[in-house]
Amino acid sequence: MAQAVLWPKKTFFYPIGNTSPISLTQDLPPGIPADILLLGCGDPRNILYTLQSDLRCDKASCRRFDITCCDIEPAILARNILLFTLLVDARVDDDETWNIFYHFYLDDASIQRLWDQCSALVKASQSLESWQNSPYSSFLRMCTAHTLQHLHNQWVLYLNTKSMSEGERARLKKKFRSEAEAISQREDFISSCWSAGPFWADFQAVTTEHFKSYWHTGTMTFDSRSPSVPHLNPTFVYSLMGDVFNVHYATNPIRAFHLAACYPSVTSGSSGTGPPTMESVIRAAKSQFCQWSQAFRDAVTESSIVLRFFNGDALALCNALQELRRSGTTLTSIGVSYWMGTHIHFHDEYLLSSTHPAPSCYNVIDTSNLSDHLGDMNILAGTVPLLREDQFSALRTQTLLSASPGRSAPQALVEQFCGDVSTLSLLLGVAPVSYITRYTTHYSPQQSMKSIVPADSSLPQELSKYLFGVYLKMFVHEMSKEGIGLPSLEHMMTSSGFFYARPSFVAVLKVMKDKLETNWNVTMRQLFDLIAADKKLFTGLNFYQDLCSELHHQGVYTVDTLSSSVSIESDHAIFRHWGGSIPPLVCLALKIPRANLNKVPDDIGTPVLQLELRSPTAHFHNSFSFLQLTFGTLSIDGDPKDPTFTITQDPLRWSGVSDLILTVWLPAWILCVSPTTTEVMFSFRSIPSNKFITKLIRTLGLLLVIFKTKLLDRQHVFLSRRNPSFSDTYPTSSTLGLKQAEVPRATSADDRPFFVKASLNPDNIAALSIRSDVVDTTAREALLKGHSVIATQKTSCQVEFQFDGFRHQVAFPYPIDGAKIKLRIARKSHYIEVCTPISNPKVLDSLSFNHVPVPMLQVPWLWSMHYLSVSLLPVIDVNSDLGWIRQHISLIFSERECRLRDLRAAQRVDTLLAIKDTFFTLIFASVGIDIPREQIVCLMDEETDLPEIVIFLRHLRFDLASHTVVVDCFVLPFTNGADWAWKVLSRRSMLMIKTHSAEIRAWKQMLPAITECCRTWSHTDNCEYLIRGIPASLASSETPLCSCGLGHGASSYFKDAGLDKRFCDYVTAAAISPLFALSFLESIGRSQIKCAAQDCNKTEGLKRCARCRVISYCSALCQKSDWKRHKAVCKKV
């Protein structure tokens, strides 16, 4: 764990999700086994929907799923398992299951079924052994005994409501109902509905209506009368906070479904034309739930799914899995959470010697919206080491928060990743896919990060300066204005103070150390020189020892004061009873009286906690953030020469009466400076962005001290070489090499090993370089003879150099700027080094390169598009009101692209824009907006006037998980053998789109991706992709596609459409998704055009510059005044 430790006395319970489900396998090719880690898993909607929507090559094939579910709230996991077991019980009626999972109040049959199921679960969960012997263990597994115990306790609580007296039940229900009713009466609350995607505004009224109804009746019903539901559902009552009302006040179950499915125009044959109603929404939700339920039963029957459960902190699980992978032992030194000291001890299934070892690395890691609560840097440090390095792997994140006020989306992205995204990606070895491709196929706020080859920085000085920049950005909330005085208000109001502590920075360094090949010790020495000299962070030096301690503890780096050569004698007053040498770090335990905790007000949010050591006479003040906090009692065991702690935990935690025990690692030498005057303080960190700061100061004083005592206080302060919540061994520093991974690329380069090196500026990557050894004897001789070497950019990431007939390709992990390639040729040493800057993500190149790469690994694999089961997607009714499509599809264009679209075709030197324009036309042609509806679209080469690609439009469908439309079609690339097809098609009504050769090339590059994304067939051993690469060819009159998918699913379509059945032998099914512009790179959509002259914002009477035709002026006077500035960029048409 590395995040800041927060005061969690009040945390909400989220029993039901607040976003529509996504497919967890949308980044995995069909058939590839899915090892999935869900951090902050929440309710099981994503799991259920994934099983129902997963793409299969055929009906008989079935992907293997192994899904690990992690949540810190045991009630969430207990409810999920309750649901899973209800679903596999053939006796259970779906209505009862629906009621139990979604309703606050239950009827007699539902509450009895709940009690019966809990009784079975309580019996099965007595121990890991009893669980293994239960009928549910074949598909439900426990990661730890601790998890099973907490789930057992939850089910006991649910079951105990059966034996409550009528009076006890009535009191509990009355308390719950009064608070729920208060929420239902809120007039200021409008329930947002992003689950409806582009229709969110149309669903605003009905979701708000349902919200009020749900909190009033406690049920999902469209009956205006309150149903007879006499029993309080105990699964909504008990959570970490006890039996108090704690369900989040914005809970609205219908937001956990795909509401777009009940929009009138989304389902063909829909009888409704008006706005959605409560009845239609609830019926749609129940229908989806029934489909998901059946898919889950099928998966259990097929023995294709195993679900594992871990109750604890998400980053704690990540760190424990990392330790498991390093040590191979199941008992780790990591606590379950900051507020529970129990060490994570994995089940024996996690041993490699197990018959069927549980996964400890994954090809899908989904973090829900944890980045909103933990920060992206913490998420990356915890998850990147757990991603399987097979290039299928994806790390998925989601944010539900908008950028901070006054910050643009690009600024927010830099804050999110604490600096330049490209640089961080290259050093960590993962990159946001959309940032590289410059588009996304999702309308919803999802982000996929995938593995790339990490780049080494050969110069420690460069790397140290970059890392120092990351350090400053992680702790920007401490930054003072112009380096003097208190932190500025702008910096203090950032959220990083709630996310990051010095251990967060250490965690990032640890990942980089394991990824990079550089002189790490020199890098760290130079970094520490910069940190020690820093004057920008107001409290930087206060946390300096915190940083040193954690670096040593994690084996990342050891400063001189903590090296083994530094000796602290035990005759110091603080250690006078200890025998032997004193370790560099010692564990301090502080017993904080419950009475002091009770003084802290209840309503204070979640402020950050810290331990402070200060001595007014010795003039030092150090703060430490890596705290372990446990309610319970502490006893000192062992010989006084080597004391150890035992902490007996209080299961009642906040509801109990026990003191709070804090443990933390500290440098031993600090405790020897002035032990008699040193004070130990447990306090809140003063972060003005916490809106409760005034209340805290009023109660605790300016220093926000919860408890303070002297270091030599033997009643409250204890020291040991060991910590009950930490390992008593320290990792040692080691030099680790670069982890080699295959680079995503569309064509195969030479597979000889290489290293990518990066030259760094303080804020970004200056250049990348790849050294390639020339091993061929003839080629070496040609180099020695002085033959010139020519380098050519072949794809966005690939460079080919050639000389004297010898050709070789190297692949960079990031798109590069091919116009600035430099070669370093060592003729006598027989190597060539290719150096180039990376491409600016804001500059969308004229796309002669493949922006939709499909690498060939075990199978073709999509890198920038997602997989989807087209046949399961609802069809858009072409006879309904489709005005929403125009507005929705316009979002594929950035503001820059909108301006370019206003220019003449000769000025639009942007192939990606051309592809988007063609897609725009395809959408309109498929449903008949602005142009007649067409079934056939032909892309013509405007130079040759010959057909290149024919697209047979089958349906326009709605991609529920991505909240956008998708064109369901067949594609026919014209080849020499298909000359007859043009004669047949020329007699049919058809939309012909003339386009330039660069766009035709781009479409041919894209065809393998749009046919792979919906593939329901398997590639054969004779697949052309294996022989010729992907695409198979870009030549005119040759197909870029393999022949494996020809004709699959085509016969019925061509028969119903009255088309020649011979087409079936030449077409391949495809799905074309929109390529949305990215708000964090460019402004989206068309903004109001203003006069370009400075200090003039007129919007009327504008005329374009006659020379460039790009910018506009309101008058000749404004144009003249702006000419000196504009002429530098004005280009003649």
JSON list of C-alpha atoms in Angstrom, two decimals, residues 608-685:
[
{"chain": "A", "resi": 608, "resn": "VAL", "atom": "CA", "xyz": [-5.14, 12.60, 5.74]},
{"chain": "A", "resi": 609, "resn": "LEU", "atom": "CA", "xyz": [-3.39, 11.16, 8.81]},
{"chain": "A", "resi": 610, "resn": "GLN", "atom": "CA", "xyz": [0.29, 11.35, 9.75]},
{"chain": "A", "resi": 611, "resn": "LEU", "atom": "CA", "xyz": [2.71, 10.73, 12.62]},
{"chain": "A", "resi": 612, "resn": "GLU", "atom": "CA", "xyz": [4.99, 13.58, 13.60]},
{"chain": "A", "resi": 613, "resn": "LEU", "atom": "CA", "xyz": [8.25, 13.62, 15.56]},
{"chain": "A", "resi": 614, "resn": "ARG", "atom": "CA", "xyz": [9.40, 17.03, 16.72]},
{"chain": "A", "resi": 615, "resn": "SER", "atom": "CA", "xyz": [11.83, 18.45, 19.18]},
{"chain": "A", "resi": 616, "resn": "PRO", "atom": "CA", "xyz": [11.77, 22.21, 19.84]},
{"chain": "A", "resi": 617, "resn": "THR", "atom": "CA", "xyz": [15.21, 22.11, 21.43]},
{"chain": "A", "resi": 618, "resn": "ALA", "atom": "CA", "xyz": [16.86, 19.91, 18.80]},
{"chain": "A", "resi": 619, "resn": "HIS", "atom": "CA", "xyz": [15.12, 21.89, 16.06]},
{"chain": "A", "resi": 620, "resn": "PHE", "atom": "CA", "xyz": [13.75, 19.02, 14.00]},
{"chain": "A", "resi": 621, "resn": "HIS", "atom": "CA", "xyz": [10.26, 18.22, 12.77]},
{"chain": "A", "resi": 622, "resn": "ASN", "atom": "CA", "xyz": [9.66, 15.05, 10.76]},
{"chain": "A", "resi": 623, "resn": "SER", "atom": "CA", "xyz": [6.38, 13.70, 9.45]},
{"chain": "A", "resi": 624, "resn": "PHE", "atom": "CA", "xyz": [5.71, 10.07, 8.47]},
{"chain": "A", "resi": 625, "resn": "SER", "atom": "CA", "xyz": [2.86, 8.78, 6.33]},
{"chain": "A", "resi": 626, "resn": "PHE", "atom": "CA", "xyz": [3.30, 5.00, 6.01]},
{"chain": "A", "resi": 627, "resn": "LEU", "atom": "CA", "xyz": [1.09, 4.09, 8.96]},
{"chain": "A", "resi": 628, "resn": "GLN", "atom": "CA", "xyz": [-0.54, 0.84, 10.05]},
{"chain": "A", "resi": 629, "resn": "LEU", "atom": "CA", "xyz": [-3.57, 1.41, 12.28]},
{"chain": "A", "resi": 630, "resn": "THR", "atom": "CA", "xyz": [-5.36, -1.28, 14.26]},
{"chain": "A", "resi": 631, "resn": "PHE", "atom": "CA", "xyz": [-8.00, -1.17, 16.96]},
{"chain": "A", "resi": 632, "resn": "GLY", "atom": "CA", "xyz": [-7.10, -3.49, 19.82]},
{"chain": "A", "resi": 633, "resn": "THR", "atom": "CA", "xyz": [-4.70, -4.08, 22.67]},
{"chain": "A", "resi": 634, "resn": "LEU", "atom": "CA", "xyz": [-0.91, -4.18, 22.54]},
{"chain": "A", "resi": 635, "resn": "SER", "atom": "CA", "xyz": [1.36, -6.36, 24.61]},
{"chain": "A", "resi": 636, "resn": "ILE", "atom": "CA", "xyz": [5.14, -6.54, 24.70]},
{"chain": "A", "resi": 637, "resn": "ASP", "atom": "CA", "xyz": [6.61, -10.03, 24.40]},
{"chain": "A", "resi": 638, "resn": "GLY", "atom": "CA", "xyz": [10.06, -11.56, 24.36]},
{"chain": "A", "resi": 639, "resn": "ASP", "atom": "CA", "xyz": [13.36, -10.64, 25.92]},
{"chain": "A", "resi": 640, "resn": "PRO", "atom": "CA", "xyz": [13.82, -6.94, 26.84]},
{"chain": "A", "resi": 641, "resn": "LYS", "atom": "CA", "xyz": [16.94, -7.12, 24.69]},
{"chain": "A", "resi": 642, "resn": "ASP", "atom": "CA", "xyz": [14.78, -7.92, 21.69]},
{"chain": "A", "resi": 643, "resn": "PRO", "atom": "CA", "xyz": [11.17, -6.86, 22.41]},
{"chain": "A", "resi": 644, "resn": "THR", "atom": "CA", "xyz": [8.33, -7.77, 20.03]},
{"chain": "A", "resi": 645, "resn": "PHE", "atom": "CA", "xyz": [4.71, -6.62, 19.73]},
{"chain": "A", "resi": 646, "resn": "THR", "atom": "CA", "xyz": [1.52, -8.59, 19.82]},
{"chain": "A", "resi": 647, "resn": "ILE", "atom": "CA", "xyz": [-1.65, -6.77, 18.84]},
{"chain": "A", "resi": 648, "resn": "THR", "atom": "CA", "xyz": [-4.97, -8.38, 19.64]},
{"chain": "A", "resi": 649, "resn": "GLN", "atom": "CA", "xyz": [-7.43, -6.85, 17.22]},
{"chain": "A", "resi": 650, "resn": "ASP", "atom": "CA", "xyz": [-10.87, -5.63, 18.23]},
{"chain": "A", "resi": 651, "resn": "PRO", "atom": "CA", "xyz": [-13.43, -6.89, 15.68]},
{"chain": "A", "resi": 652, "resn": "LEU", "atom": "CA", "xyz": [-15.81, -4.08, 16.67]},
{"chain": "A", "resi": 653, "resn": "ARG", "atom": "CA", "xyz": [-13.28, -1.50, 15.49]},
{"chain": "A", "resi": 654, "resn": "TRP", "atom": "CA", "xyz": [-15.00, 1.93, 15.49]},
{"chain": "A", "resi": 655, "resn": "SER", "atom": "CA", "xyz": [-17.99, 0.55, 17.37]},
{"chain": "A", "resi": 656, "resn": "GLY", "atom": "CA", "xyz": [-15.83, -0.88, 20.15]},
{"chain": "A", "resi": 657, "resn": "VAL", "atom": "CA", "xyz": [-13.99, 0.63, 23.10]},
{"chain": "A", "resi": 658, "resn": "SER", "atom": "CA", "xyz": [-10.40, -0.43, 22.35]},
{"chain": "A", "resi": 659, "resn": "ASP", "atom": "CA", "xyz": [-7.56, 1.99, 21.83]},
{"chain": "A", "resi": 660, "resn": "LEU", "atom": "CA", "xyz": [-6.04, 2.57, 18.41]},
{"chain": "A", "resi": 661, "resn": "ILE", "atom": "CA", "xyz": [-2.56, 1.10, 17.87]},
{"chain": "A", "resi": 662, "resn": "LEU", "atom": "CA", "xyz": [-0.37, 2.86, 15.32]},
{"chain": "A", "resi": 663, "resn": "THR", "atom": "CA", "xyz": [2.83, 1.27, 14.02]},
{"chain": "A", "resi": 664, "resn": "VAL", "atom": "CA", "xyz": [5.37, 2.89, 11.73]},
{"chain": "A", "resi": 665, "resn": "TRP", "atom": "CA", "xyz": [8.97, 2.34, 10.59]},
{"chain": "A", "resi": 666, "resn": "LEU", "atom": "CA", "xyz": [11.39, 5.11, 11.59]},
{"chain": "A", "resi": 667, "resn": "PRO", "atom": "CA", "xyz": [15.13, 5.72, 11.18]},
{"chain": "A", "resi": 668, "resn": "ALA", "atom": "CA", "xyz": [16.72, 4.62, 14.45]},
{"chain": "A", "resi": 669, "resn": "TRP", "atom": "CA", "xyz": [19.19, 7.50, 14.50]},
{"chain": "A", "resi": 670, "resn": "ILE", "atom": "CA", "xyz": [16.42, 10.13, 14.73]},
{"chain": "A", "resi": 671, "resn": "LEU", "atom": "CA", "xyz": [15.23, 8.67, 18.02]},
{"chain": "A", "resi": 672, "resn": "CYS", "atom": "CA", "xyz": [18.71, 9.15, 19.45]},
{"chain": "A", "resi": 673, "resn": "VAL", "atom": "CA", "xyz": [19.03, 12.86, 18.64]},
{"chain": "A", "resi": 674, "resn": "SER", "atom": "CA", "xyz": [17.17, 14.19, 21.68]},
{"chain": "A", "resi": 675, "resn": "PRO", "atom": "CA", "xyz": [14.92, 11.49, 23.14]},
{"chain": "A", "resi": 676, "resn": "THR", "atom": "CA", "xyz": [14.04, 13.45, 26.28]},
{"chain": "A", "resi": 677, "resn": "THR", "atom": "CA", "xyz": [12.64, 16.40, 24.33]},
{"chain": "A", "resi": 678, "resn": "THR", "atom": "CA", "xyz": [11.15, 14.57, 21.35]},
{"chain": "A", "resi": 679, "resn": "GLU", "atom": "CA", "xyz": [7.36, 14.63, 21.06]},
{"chain": "A", "resi": 680, "resn": "VAL", "atom": "CA", "xyz": [5.30, 12.03, 19.20]},
{"chain": "A", "resi": 681, "resn": "MET", "atom": "CA", "xyz": [2.09, 13.33, 17.64]},
{"chain": "A", "resi": 682, "resn": "PHE", "atom": "CA", "xyz": [-0.74, 11.63, 15.80]},
{"chain": "A", "resi": 683, "resn": "SER", "atom": "CA", "xyz": [-2.40, 14.31, 13.67]},
{"chain": "A", "resi": 684, "resn": "PHE", "atom": "CA", "xyz": [-4.28, 15.28, 10.55]},
{"chain": "A", "resi": 685, "resn": "ARG", "atom": "CA", "xyz": [-2.32, 16.80, 7.71]}
]
